[in-house]
Structures are given as C-alpha cells and as structure tokens.
Tab-separated table of C-alpha atoms in Angstrom:
chain	number	residue	atom	x	y	z
A	1	MET	CA	-33.349	87.574	109.502
A	2	SER	CA	-35.396	90.547	110.086
A	3	GLY	CA	-34.915	93.832	108.145
A	4	THR	CA	-35.338	95.936	111.168
A	5	GLU	CA	-32.593	93.964	113.288
A	6	ALA	CA	-30.937	96.507	115.717
A	7	ASN	CA	-27.421	97.476	115.250
A	8	TRP	CA	-26.653	98.401	118.923
A	9	THR	CA	-27.659	97.226	122.502
A	10	ILE	CA	-27.255	100.010	124.976
A	11	GLU	CA	-27.328	99.713	128.918
A	12	LEU	CA	-27.499	102.641	131.150
A	13	ARG	CA	-26.361	102.155	134.781
A	14	PHE	CA	-27.122	104.802	137.515
A	15	GLU	CA	-24.964	105.666	140.253
A	16	SER	CA	-28.140	106.494	142.352
A	17	SER	CA	-29.460	102.932	142.247
A	18	GLU	CA	-28.748	99.588	141.211
A	19	VAL	CA	-31.452	99.861	138.110
A	20	VAL	CA	-29.917	98.835	134.720
A	21	LEU	CA	-31.800	100.044	131.852
A	22	LYS	CA	-31.289	98.109	128.579
A	23	LEU	CA	-32.680	98.778	125.083
A	24	ASN	CA	-32.015	97.768	121.462
A	25	LEU	CA	-31.061	101.037	119.131
A	26	PHE	CA	-32.851	100.625	115.984
A	27	ASP	CA	-32.482	104.337	114.618
A	28	GLU	CA	-33.054	106.743	117.682
A	29	LEU	CA	-34.152	106.576	121.312
A	30	LEU	CA	-35.754	109.300	123.466
A	31	VAL	CA	-34.274	109.681	126.884
A	32	GLY	CA	-36.920	111.608	129.310
A	33	ARG	CA	-39.299	111.079	131.748
A	34	THR	CA	-43.146	110.325	131.763
A	35	GLU	CA	-45.623	111.937	134.444
A	36	LYS	CA	-48.675	110.341	135.941
A	37	HIS	CA	-50.870	111.183	132.800
A	38	ASP	CA	-48.387	110.182	130.132
A	39	SER	CA	-48.676	106.889	128.321
A	40	ALA	CA	-45.233	104.905	128.337
A	41	MET	CA	-42.561	106.507	126.157
A	42	GLN	CA	-40.663	104.726	123.558
A	43	GLY	CA	-37.263	105.011	125.033
A	44	PHE	CA	-35.218	105.467	128.588
A	45	ASP	CA	-38.084	106.367	130.859
A	46	LEU	CA	-36.161	108.116	133.712
A	47	ALA	CA	-39.402	108.898	136.126
A	48	SER	CA	-39.003	106.013	138.306
A	49	LEU	CA	-35.477	106.964	139.053
A	50	ASN	CA	-36.506	110.422	140.699
A	51	GLY	CA	-36.065	111.923	137.193
A	52	GLU	CA	-38.252	114.913	138.163
A	53	GLU	CA	-36.489	115.668	141.242
A	54	LEU	CA	-32.949	115.322	139.607
A	55	GLY	CA	-33.711	117.795	136.853
A	56	VAL	CA	-34.608	115.382	133.992
A	57	SER	CA	-36.808	117.028	131.270
A	58	ARG	CA	-39.606	115.294	129.780
A	59	ARG	CA	-37.695	115.288	126.349
A	60	HIS	CA	-34.243	115.484	127.556
A	61	ALA	CA	-32.052	113.902	124.953
A	62	LEU	CA	-31.895	111.683	122.068
A	63	LEU	CA	-29.386	108.774	121.297
A	64	ARG	CA	-29.237	108.077	117.589
A	65	ASP	CA	-27.500	105.496	115.527
A	66	GLU	CA	-24.995	107.281	113.252
A	67	GLY	CA	-23.826	104.343	111.440
A	68	ASP	CA	-20.407	103.461	112.916
A	69	TYR	CA	-20.987	105.220	116.243
A	70	ILE	CA	-23.873	106.343	118.477
A	71	SER	CA	-24.570	109.967	119.344
A	72	VAL	CA	-26.355	111.909	122.126
A	73	THR	CA	-28.364	115.024	121.013
A	74	ASP	CA	-29.422	117.400	123.923
A	75	LEU	CA	-33.149	118.589	123.232
A	76	ASN	CA	-32.670	121.933	124.963
A	77	SER	CA	-33.262	120.447	128.317
A	78	SER	CA	-33.552	122.627	131.261
A	79	ASN	CA	-30.781	121.273	133.421
A	80	GLY	CA	-28.430	120.200	130.469
A	81	THR	CA	-26.679	116.991	129.074
A	82	PHE	CA	-23.219	116.131	130.379
A	83	VAL	CA	-20.618	113.634	128.686
A	84	ASN	CA	-17.569	113.097	130.897
A	85	GLY	CA	-18.263	116.145	132.670
A	86	VAL	CA	-18.647	118.334	129.616
A	87	ARG	CA	-22.157	120.105	128.909
A	88	ILE	CA	-23.284	119.545	125.404
A	89	PRO	CA	-24.561	122.829	123.837
A	90	SER	CA	-28.462	122.742	123.293
A	91	ASN	CA	-29.696	120.845	120.457
A	92	SER	CA	-26.104	119.741	119.535
A	93	SER	CA	-24.763	116.365	119.218
A	94	GLN	CA	-21.860	114.342	120.875
A	95	ARG	CA	-20.367	110.959	119.761
A	96	LEU	CA	-20.528	108.278	122.642
A	97	ASN	CA	-17.960	105.599	123.485
A	98	ASP	CA	-18.477	102.575	125.596
A	99	GLY	CA	-18.078	103.547	129.335
A	100	ASP	CA	-18.842	107.282	129.024
A	101	ARG	CA	-20.412	108.839	131.980
A	102	ILE	CA	-23.380	110.815	130.978
A	103	HIS	CA	-25.502	113.326	133.048
A	104	PHE	CA	-29.119	113.809	132.541
A	105	GLY	CA	-29.520	116.977	134.548
A	106	HIS	CA	-28.306	115.893	137.781
A	107	LEU	CA	-29.035	111.855	137.158
A	108	ILE	CA	-25.656	110.459	136.636
A	109	SER	CA	-25.286	107.140	134.378
A	110	THR	CA	-22.673	105.197	132.690
A	111	ILE	CA	-23.204	103.673	129.241
A	112	SER	CA	-22.526	100.280	127.734
A	113	ILE	CA	-22.506	99.987	124.022
A	114	VAL	CA	-22.479	96.541	122.408
A	115	ASP	CA	-22.387	96.084	118.686
A	116	THR	CA	-24.983	93.564	117.829
A	117	ILE	CA	-22.889	92.390	114.757
A	118	GLY	CA	-20.462	90.482	116.767
A	119	ARG	CA	-16.923	89.609	116.795
A	120	THR	CA	-15.413	89.972	113.059
A	121	SER	CA	-14.328	87.223	110.977
A	122	ILE	CA	-12.903	89.528	108.481
A	123	ARG	CA	-8.847	89.063	108.253
A	124	ALA	CA	-8.232	91.338	105.114
A	125	SER	CA	-10.216	93.802	102.952
A	126	LYS	CA	-9.471	95.931	99.869
A	127	VAL	CA	-12.731	97.822	100.545
A	128	ASP	CA	-13.669	100.118	103.581
A	129	PHE	CA	-17.513	99.497	104.324
A	130	ASN	CA	-19.521	100.748	106.865
A	131	LEU	CA	-21.479	97.603	107.560
A	132	ARG	CA	-23.761	98.943	110.092
A	133	ASN	CA	-25.369	100.871	107.246
A	134	ALA	CA	-25.310	98.015	104.814
A	135	PRO	CA	-28.431	96.378	103.599
A	136	LYS	CA	-29.531	93.609	106.047
A	137	ILE	CA	-31.865	92.157	103.362
A	138	GLY	CA	-31.250	91.244	99.513
A	139	HIS	CA	-34.112	91.273	97.014
A	140	GLY	CA	-33.064	88.215	94.868
A	141	GLN	CA	-29.652	89.225	93.891
A	142	ARG	CA	-27.586	86.121	92.690
A	143	ILE	CA	-24.749	84.965	94.998
A	144	LEU	CA	-22.225	82.442	93.490
A	145	LEU	CA	-21.323	80.134	96.129
A	146	ILE	CA	-18.380	77.801	95.640
A	147	GLU	CA	-17.949	75.170	98.347
A	148	ASP	CA	-17.260	71.524	98.120
A	149	ASP	CA	-18.451	70.402	101.701
A	150	PRO	CA	-22.204	69.754	101.298
A	151	ARG	CA	-23.286	70.489	105.061
A	152	THR	CA	-21.345	73.643	104.805
A	153	THR	CA	-23.090	74.578	101.483
A	154	GLU	CA	-26.330	73.810	103.263
A	155	LEU	CA	-25.740	76.217	105.913
A	156	TYR	CA	-24.650	79.074	103.858
A	157	GLN	CA	-27.547	78.519	101.349
A	158	LEU	CA	-30.026	78.415	104.507
A	159	SER	CA	-28.732	81.938	105.882
A	160	LEU	CA	-28.462	83.809	102.493
A	161	LYS	CA	-31.830	82.575	101.525
A	162	ARG	CA	-33.255	83.925	104.775
A	163	ALA	CA	-31.406	87.046	103.945
A	164	GLY	CA	-33.098	87.310	100.626
A	165	TYR	CA	-30.523	86.327	98.184
A	166	ASN	CA	-30.639	83.811	95.410
A	167	ILE	CA	-27.904	81.227	95.808
A	168	LEU	CA	-26.060	79.464	92.853
A	169	PRO	CA	-24.101	76.676	94.257
A	170	ALA	CA	-21.016	74.938	92.687
A	171	ARG	CA	-18.511	72.353	94.512
A	172	GLU	CA	-15.531	73.314	92.211
A	173	VAL	CA	-14.169	75.897	89.738
A	174	VAL	CA	-15.389	74.235	86.296
A	175	ALA	CA	-18.966	74.211	87.327
A	176	ALA	CA	-18.655	77.648	88.937
A	177	ILE	CA	-17.370	79.201	85.763
A	178	ARG	CA	-20.290	77.434	83.689
A	179	LEU	CA	-22.522	79.031	86.319
A	180	MET	CA	-21.024	82.461	86.238
A	181	ASN	CA	-21.062	82.506	82.073
A	182	ALA	CA	-24.815	81.491	82.236
A	183	GLN	CA	-26.080	83.907	84.961
A	184	ALA	CA	-23.660	86.687	86.152
A	185	PRO	CA	-23.617	86.891	89.818
A	186	GLU	CA	-23.514	90.060	92.099
A	187	VAL	CA	-21.002	88.590	94.362
A	188	VAL	CA	-18.870	85.400	94.637
A	189	LEU	CA	-18.434	83.528	97.898
A	190	LEU	CA	-15.368	81.269	97.384
A	191	ASP	CA	-13.532	78.448	99.444
A	192	LEU	CA	-9.697	78.071	98.298
A	193	LEU	CA	-9.409	74.183	98.898
A	194	LEU	CA	-11.552	72.693	96.059
A	195	PRO	CA	-11.497	69.774	94.171
A	196	SER	CA	-9.484	69.904	90.929
A	197	LEU	CA	-8.484	73.331	91.012
A	198	HIS	CA	-7.562	75.858	93.877
A	199	GLY	CA	-9.915	78.708	94.538
A	200	LEU	CA	-7.081	81.151	93.690
A	201	GLU	CA	-7.065	79.794	90.210
A	202	PHE	CA	-10.854	80.923	89.863
A	203	THR	CA	-9.989	84.373	91.394
A	204	ARG	CA	-7.170	84.882	88.679
A	205	TYR	CA	-9.406	83.765	86.010
A	206	VAL	CA	-12.015	86.103	86.921
A	207	ARG	CA	-9.589	88.997	87.243
A	208	ARG	CA	-7.835	88.079	84.045
A	209	ASP	CA	-10.142	86.556	81.472
A	210	THR	CA	-13.673	87.282	82.004
A	211	LYS	CA	-15.753	90.280	81.139
A	212	TYR	CA	-16.598	90.665	84.892
A	213	PRO	CA	-12.950	91.661	86.157
A	214	THR	CA	-14.374	93.706	89.152
A	215	LEU	CA	-16.697	91.097	90.162
A	216	PRO	CA	-16.770	91.250	94.238
A	217	ILE	CA	-14.941	87.868	95.505
A	218	ILE	CA	-15.081	87.137	99.186
A	219	ILE	CA	-12.847	84.301	100.252
A	220	LEU	CA	-14.228	81.962	102.885
A	221	SER	CA	-11.447	79.731	104.297
A	222	ALA	CA	-10.425	77.723	107.199
A	223	LEU	CA	-6.917	78.941	106.507
A	224	SER	CA	-6.302	82.364	108.339
A	225	ASP	CA	-2.413	82.310	108.710
A	226	PRO	CA	-1.045	85.420	107.201
A	227	ALA	CA	0.669	83.919	103.782
A	228	SER	CA	-2.636	82.513	103.063
A	229	VAL	CA	-4.443	85.633	103.469
A	230	GLN	CA	-1.816	87.522	101.730
A	231	GLN	CA	-1.884	85.213	98.794
A	232	ALA	CA	-5.500	85.678	98.305
A	233	MET	CA	-5.511	89.308	98.272
A	234	ASP	CA	-2.527	89.418	95.831
A	235	ALA	CA	-4.696	87.140	93.494
A	236	GLY	CA	-7.503	89.463	93.412
A	237	ALA	CA	-9.861	88.590	96.226
A	238	ASP	CA	-11.587	91.748	97.712
A	239	VAL	CA	-12.190	90.497	101.294
A	240	TYR	CA	-10.779	87.522	103.145
A	241	VAL	CA	-13.242	86.004	105.617
A	242	SER	CA	-12.216	83.080	108.102
A	243	LYS	CA	-14.299	80.136	108.778
A	244	PRO	CA	-16.649	79.870	110.509
A	245	PRO	CA	-17.904	83.326	109.291
A	246	ASN	CA	-19.888	85.513	111.332
A	247	PHE	CA	-22.959	85.236	109.367
A	248	LYS	CA	-24.462	88.630	110.488
A	249	GLU	CA	-21.234	90.234	109.305
A	250	LEU	CA	-20.982	88.271	106.179
A	251	ILE	CA	-24.703	89.218	104.880
A	252	ARG	CA	-23.934	92.866	105.797
A	253	LEU	CA	-20.731	92.496	103.817
A	254	ILE	CA	-22.785	91.006	100.966
A	255	GLY	CA	-25.408	93.734	101.188
A	256	ALA	CA	-22.598	96.289	101.308
A	257	PHE	CA	-21.070	95.170	97.886
A	258	VAL	CA	-24.675	94.931	96.237
A	259	GLN	CA	-25.493	98.475	97.282
A	260	LYS	CA	-22.144	99.596	95.939
A	261	HIS	CA	-22.850	97.967	92.575
A	262	GLU	CA	-26.206	99.569	92.388
A	263	ALA	CA	-24.962	102.707	93.127
A	264	GLU	CA	-22.310	102.655	90.463
A	265	ARG	CA	-25.044	101.487	87.917
A	266	ALA	CA	-27.351	104.269	89.000
A	267	SER	CA	-24.327	106.661	88.326
A	268	GLY	CA	-23.811	105.248	85.227
A	269	GLN	CA	-20.499	103.557	86.206
A	270	GLY	CA	-22.084	100.317	85.642
A	271	THR	CA	-23.367	100.890	82.139
A	272	ARG	CA	-21.795	98.304	79.854
A	273	LYS	CA	-21.897	99.783	76.220
A	274	LEU	CA	-20.800	97.648	73.200
A	275	GLU	CA	-18.481	98.846	70.452
A	276	ASN	CA	-19.193	102.061	68.809
A	277	PRO	CA	-21.905	102.117	66.384
A	278	ALA	CA	-19.910	101.976	63.249
A	279	GLN	CA	-18.089	98.821	64.528
A	280	VAL	CA	-21.378	97.160	65.487
A	281	LEU	CA	-22.962	97.919	62.267
A	282	GLU	CA	-19.847	96.589	60.430
A	283	ASN	CA	-20.048	93.283	62.439
A	284	VAL	CA	-23.876	92.664	61.936
A	285	ARG	CA	-24.276	93.437	58.414
A	286	ALA	CA	-23.770	89.873	57.307
A	287	LYS	CA	-26.299	88.578	60.053
A	288	VAL	CA	-29.233	90.853	59.397
A	289	THR	CA	-31.440	90.690	56.256
A	290	ALA	CA	-34.100	92.575	54.423
A	291	PRO	CA	-33.733	96.331	53.908
A	292	THR	CA	-36.127	98.810	55.954
A	293	ALA	CA	-36.148	101.914	57.802
A	294	ASN	CA	-38.108	100.247	60.700
A	295	THR	CA	-35.300	97.569	61.784
A	296	ILE	CA	-33.931	97.535	65.239
A	297	VAL	CA	-30.999	95.566	66.215
A	298	MET	CA	-30.804	94.074	69.892
A	299	PHE	CA	-27.739	92.843	71.522
A	300	MET	CA	-28.411	90.598	74.432
A	301	GLU	CA	-26.121	90.526	77.214
A	302	GLY	CA	-24.214	87.132	77.271
A	303	ASP	CA	-25.155	86.312	73.642
A	304	ASN	CA	-22.993	87.093	70.717
A	305	ASP	CA	-25.438	87.069	67.989
A	306	PRO	CA	-27.588	89.897	67.384
A	307	LEU	CA	-31.472	90.022	67.097
A	308	SER	CA	-33.094	92.165	64.351
A	309	VAL	CA	-36.536	92.851	64.250
A	310	VAL	CA	-38.505	94.893	61.731
A	311	VAL	CA	-41.157	96.870	63.828
A	312	SER	CA	-44.314	98.052	61.707
A	313	SER	CA	-46.154	99.148	64.610
A	314	GLN	CA	-44.901	97.728	68.069
A	315	ILE	CA	-43.266	95.008	69.623
A	316	ILE	CA	-43.555	93.453	73.186
A	317	LEU	CA	-40.475	92.577	75.204
A	318	GLY	CA	-41.271	89.822	77.864
A	319	ARG	CA	-41.070	86.112	78.278
A	320	GLY	CA	-43.186	82.811	78.448
A	321	GLY	CA	-45.203	83.618	75.291
A	322	GLY	CA	-42.908	82.189	72.716
A	323	MET	CA	-41.126	83.917	70.027
A	324	THR	CA	-43.848	85.392	67.749
A	325	ASN	CA	-44.166	88.617	65.222
A	326	LYS	CA	-45.518	90.920	68.021
A	327	VAL	CA	-43.681	89.327	71.143
A	328	ILE	CA	-40.297	88.961	71.638
A	329	ASP	CA	-39.691	86.154	74.143
A	330	LEU	CA	-36.323	86.507	76.117
A	331	ASP	CA	-36.788	83.322	78.234
A	332	PRO	CA	-33.937	81.697	75.913
A	333	TYR	CA	-31.523	84.198	77.261
A	334	GLY	CA	-32.301	83.779	81.051
A	335	ALA	CA	-35.126	86.428	81.447
A	336	TYR	CA	-36.787	84.736	84.233
A	337	ASP	CA	-33.821	84.464	86.688
A	338	LYS	CA	-33.132	88.086	85.741
A	339	GLY	CA	-36.337	89.643	86.913
A	340	VAL	CA	-38.209	89.986	83.249
A	341	SER	CA	-41.837	90.154	83.386
A	342	ARG	CA	-44.288	88.429	81.048
A	343	MET	CA	-45.293	91.814	79.352
A	344	HIS	CA	-42.145	93.895	80.529
A	345	ALA	CA	-41.848	96.651	77.890
A	346	ALA	CA	-42.951	97.907	74.341
A	347	ILE	CA	-40.723	99.067	71.625
A	348	ARG	CA	-42.925	101.280	69.156
A	349	HIS	CA	-42.248	102.587	65.854
A	350	ILE	CA	-43.359	106.168	65.249
A	351	GLY	CA	-42.604	106.753	61.796
A	352	ASP	CA	-39.329	107.999	59.802
A	353	GLY	CA	-37.037	105.338	61.679
A	354	LYS	CA	-37.668	106.658	65.053
A	355	PHE	CA	-38.655	104.507	67.916
A	356	THR	CA	-39.960	104.682	71.572
A	357	LEU	CA	-39.553	102.605	74.807
A	358	GLU	CA	-42.392	101.790	77.351
A	359	ASP	CA	-42.671	100.331	80.594
A	360	MET	CA	-45.782	98.075	80.650
A	361	GLY	CA	-46.122	98.104	84.440
A	362	SER	CA	-43.283	95.596	84.864
A	363	SER	CA	-42.555	93.966	88.375
A	364	ASN	CA	-38.771	94.918	88.638
A	365	GLY	CA	-38.611	98.137	86.298
A	366	THR	CA	-37.467	99.319	82.983
A	367	TYR	CA	-34.109	101.201	82.684
A	368	ILE	CA	-32.813	103.179	79.856
A	369	ASN	CA	-29.111	104.064	80.143
A	370	VAL	CA	-29.415	103.460	84.100
A	371	ARG	CA	-32.506	105.645	84.461
A	372	GLN	CA	-35.546	103.992	85.692
A	373	LEU	CA	-38.854	104.631	83.941
A	374	ASN	CA	-41.822	105.257	85.726
A	375	LYS	CA	-44.578	102.607	85.265
A	376	ASN	CA	-46.045	103.054	81.651
A	377	GLU	CA	-43.777	105.751	81.115
A	378	ILE	CA	-42.595	106.275	77.159
A	379	VAL	CA	-39.160	107.688	76.311
A	380	PRO	CA	-37.674	107.845	72.755
A	381	LEU	CA	-35.101	105.530	71.897
A	382	GLU	CA	-31.757	106.759	70.660
A	383	HIS	CA	-29.123	104.771	68.561
A	384	GLY	CA	-26.810	102.558	71.127
A	385	ASP	CA	-29.242	103.108	74.147
A	386	GLU	CA	-28.601	100.451	76.968
A	387	VAL	CA	-32.020	98.985	78.121
A	388	ARG	CA	-32.384	97.022	81.185
A	389	LEU	CA	-35.502	94.916	81.971
A	390	GLY	CA	-34.856	94.051	85.584
A	391	GLU	CA	-31.532	92.801	85.492
A	392	PHE	CA	-31.706	91.713	81.938
A	393	ARG	CA	-29.449	94.286	79.643
A	394	LEU	CA	-29.582	94.612	76.020
A	395	ILE	CA	-28.410	97.432	73.628
A	396	VAL	CA	-30.516	98.624	70.915
A	397	TYR	CA	-29.431	100.091	67.600
A	398	MET	CA	-31.596	101.689	64.723
A	399	LEU	CA	-30.625	100.612	61.076
A	400	ASN	CA	-31.651	102.154	58.054
A	401	SER	CA	-32.043	100.642	54.366
A	402	GLN	CA	-28.702	101.942	53.052
A	403	GLU	CA	-26.806	100.372	55.888
A	404	LEU	CA	-28.604	97.090	55.383
A	405	ARG	CA	-28.992	96.939	51.561
A	406	GLY	CA	-29.082	93.435	50.249
A	407	THR	CA	-30.031	91.934	53.482
A	408	SER	CA	-33.378	90.611	55.038
A	409	THR	CA	-34.952	90.483	58.330
A	410	LYS	CA	-37.752	89.092	60.467
A	411	THR	CA	-40.820	91.193	60.560
A	412	ASP	CA	-43.660	91.840	62.749
A	413	SER	CA	-46.319	92.035	59.965
C-alpha cells in the first residue's frame, strides 16, 4: 500500500459538453486553464472547454483535501467561483458536497466526489477518528492478531505487513496473553469465536487484570448482529469491525490508534512512572549490593528485578555485545524487537553522584520523559527519570552509599 494513496476521486461533468474530467485528490488540485505557451498544468485544465472564452482564469480555484471533506477556494479569479449559485468571496473557501454545481466563471459543472476508502465495515466504535487523516503506513509497530483460521491469518498478515506493521499472530487466547506479556503491542485485532476461550474473555482480561488496561482492541468478527456487537462493546472493545473487513479502512483505523498513542506519549500522558522513589528504594535495598555514590538502578519495563550498576566513568546501553563491565546488553529484555541499536545510549558519571544521558546516533531515538534527544545530545539524568530507547522503556534511580549501606553492586571497573 502506498503512503501517497489518494483519499478522494473527483469527477467534473460540464453542461457545455460531454467531457468528464476525472482526477485523484491527494492534497490539493488547481483548477484553471493553460495557454499555448504553457506546459501542462497539474490539475483540471479547462482550456479545451473554451475556458478562456467562458471567463476561466489561468489560476481560478483550488480544490483541497480537508480531511473529512473537500473544499474549493477562489484564487481571486476575474469572473468568480460559484457553488450552487452563490459566489465565493475571493480567496475564501467553501465546503463541497457530492452533486454540487460549480461555476468557474461562466463554465458550469457538476462535481462527483468518491471517498476512496470505500464502504465501511465498522459496526460500532467508542472513538471518533478522522480516518482520512490517519497514517496509511506504519513503522514496525507491533499488532497482536488473534485469529484461529490459518487462511484468514495469512491474509491479514500480508495486508498489514505491506502497510508497515509487525504482526504477532496467535490462534487462541492463552497464546495471545503470552505474546502480549512478552512484547506489548500497540493494537490488538481480535476474533470472537476462538478455541478454548471466547474472544470476549481476552477483552475482559486486558481491561481488568493487565498493566495495559487501555490497550486498543479491535474486534474482527463474522457476527454482526446487534446483540453480539453490544456484548463486545460492553466487554471493553474499542471498535467492532465485521468480516470480511474493508482492509483500507482497517489499516487507517490501526494507524489512527497508533497516532493517538504516540501523541499521548509525546504529551506525557503515556509516561509510565514506577512507584515513588522512597518506595522503590525500600523495595530494592535487599537486591542491590556494594555501597557507592556512583550507583544507578534501572527498572526495565516488563521485568520485576532491577539492574544495579556502579558507573566509574560510563556505561553503554545497547544490545548484541553480551553483558560486560562497560556495556549493558538489553537483548534479554526483548530490545531487538523494540528498536534498540547496538550502541544506543551512554550514561556517564560526572562526579558527586551525578549522571548524564547521551544518544549515540541511534536509529530509533533516545527519549527522556517523552522528549526525544537530538543525535549525540547530552542531558542530565534526574532521580526517577523515564528513559526510552526506541520502544524500550526503563526507569533510572541514583542511589547513594547511605541508602545502600551494607550491600554490594556490579562495577564497571
């Protein structure tokens, strides 16, 4: 699927002839006319329809994709742009509807507007998305697909992989829970009629018993009766889609959820802080050893045991190199699937128990409290900061010798 796929197809039918002009609208299209010395224009060229004689300006009007509708803007034309007999003020816009009559000067046309997303397969939704503005291409985000039919799974995987997503397939609920706990997905696609446990049991489990209670769940089911739809929505589903789905719409829907999640994360709503520092230190005292003012403790997302390190000068956070005194290998925590580079970021001790974080030109970015660092940017680390390496999260605490009296820790020297 192309990232430049058009949202609309537009046809202009003219009363003065049998000509039909048809173009795809990606962003905006110029309506006007060329003259003999002009090159072909990108848009609706009305020169061949006696445009000059009928008062069409060379740059007459602009048709624009506004997301959930199309507008026309008069570009200060000589003889005006009219919609259903009403003239649009110069340089002003007007919403267009399918079947509207538009006058470009004295050239009269009727516009047909076709939404290229196609007929909807959404039966119910708790979220009101503008799917035409939603991303059409993913960037490796994980989608948990729970479907027991192999052919259907293969079809979904093919379409979603083409759209840029990483698919985690499961044919029943228990396997899906294992996958979800190992690699947190961005969105769940869930069939209802599954072996062993019904799909609604998975929905209730996510909403009630996991650390991802707001994980987007899209039901994909051949059941489309009102009772089944209502049951699923009551259980906690976000969207109910009937089978077979409109794949173009489904991919936009996934993109909209991913976009919403990333926006929340950027604004800080998606930040997951652990307990308050005092409680964390209380919980970790028995697990950390060797008192020193150079100690940092890292809590990895999805792992209950903290990793404590004494930083004499610096440590590298990355993967694939094995755990050494200088490199913290995050592969055991699923770092590869979460976009961690081999040499992703450095933590340096700058003296007096103070530390800095530096991005080392990573592929998928280094974030501190949801703010992305520039490549090779260095920032101070504060007690309780959330650090994200690609999609891999950890919380960093700095401990002093009084807090760790009588314990011992791995050192980098």
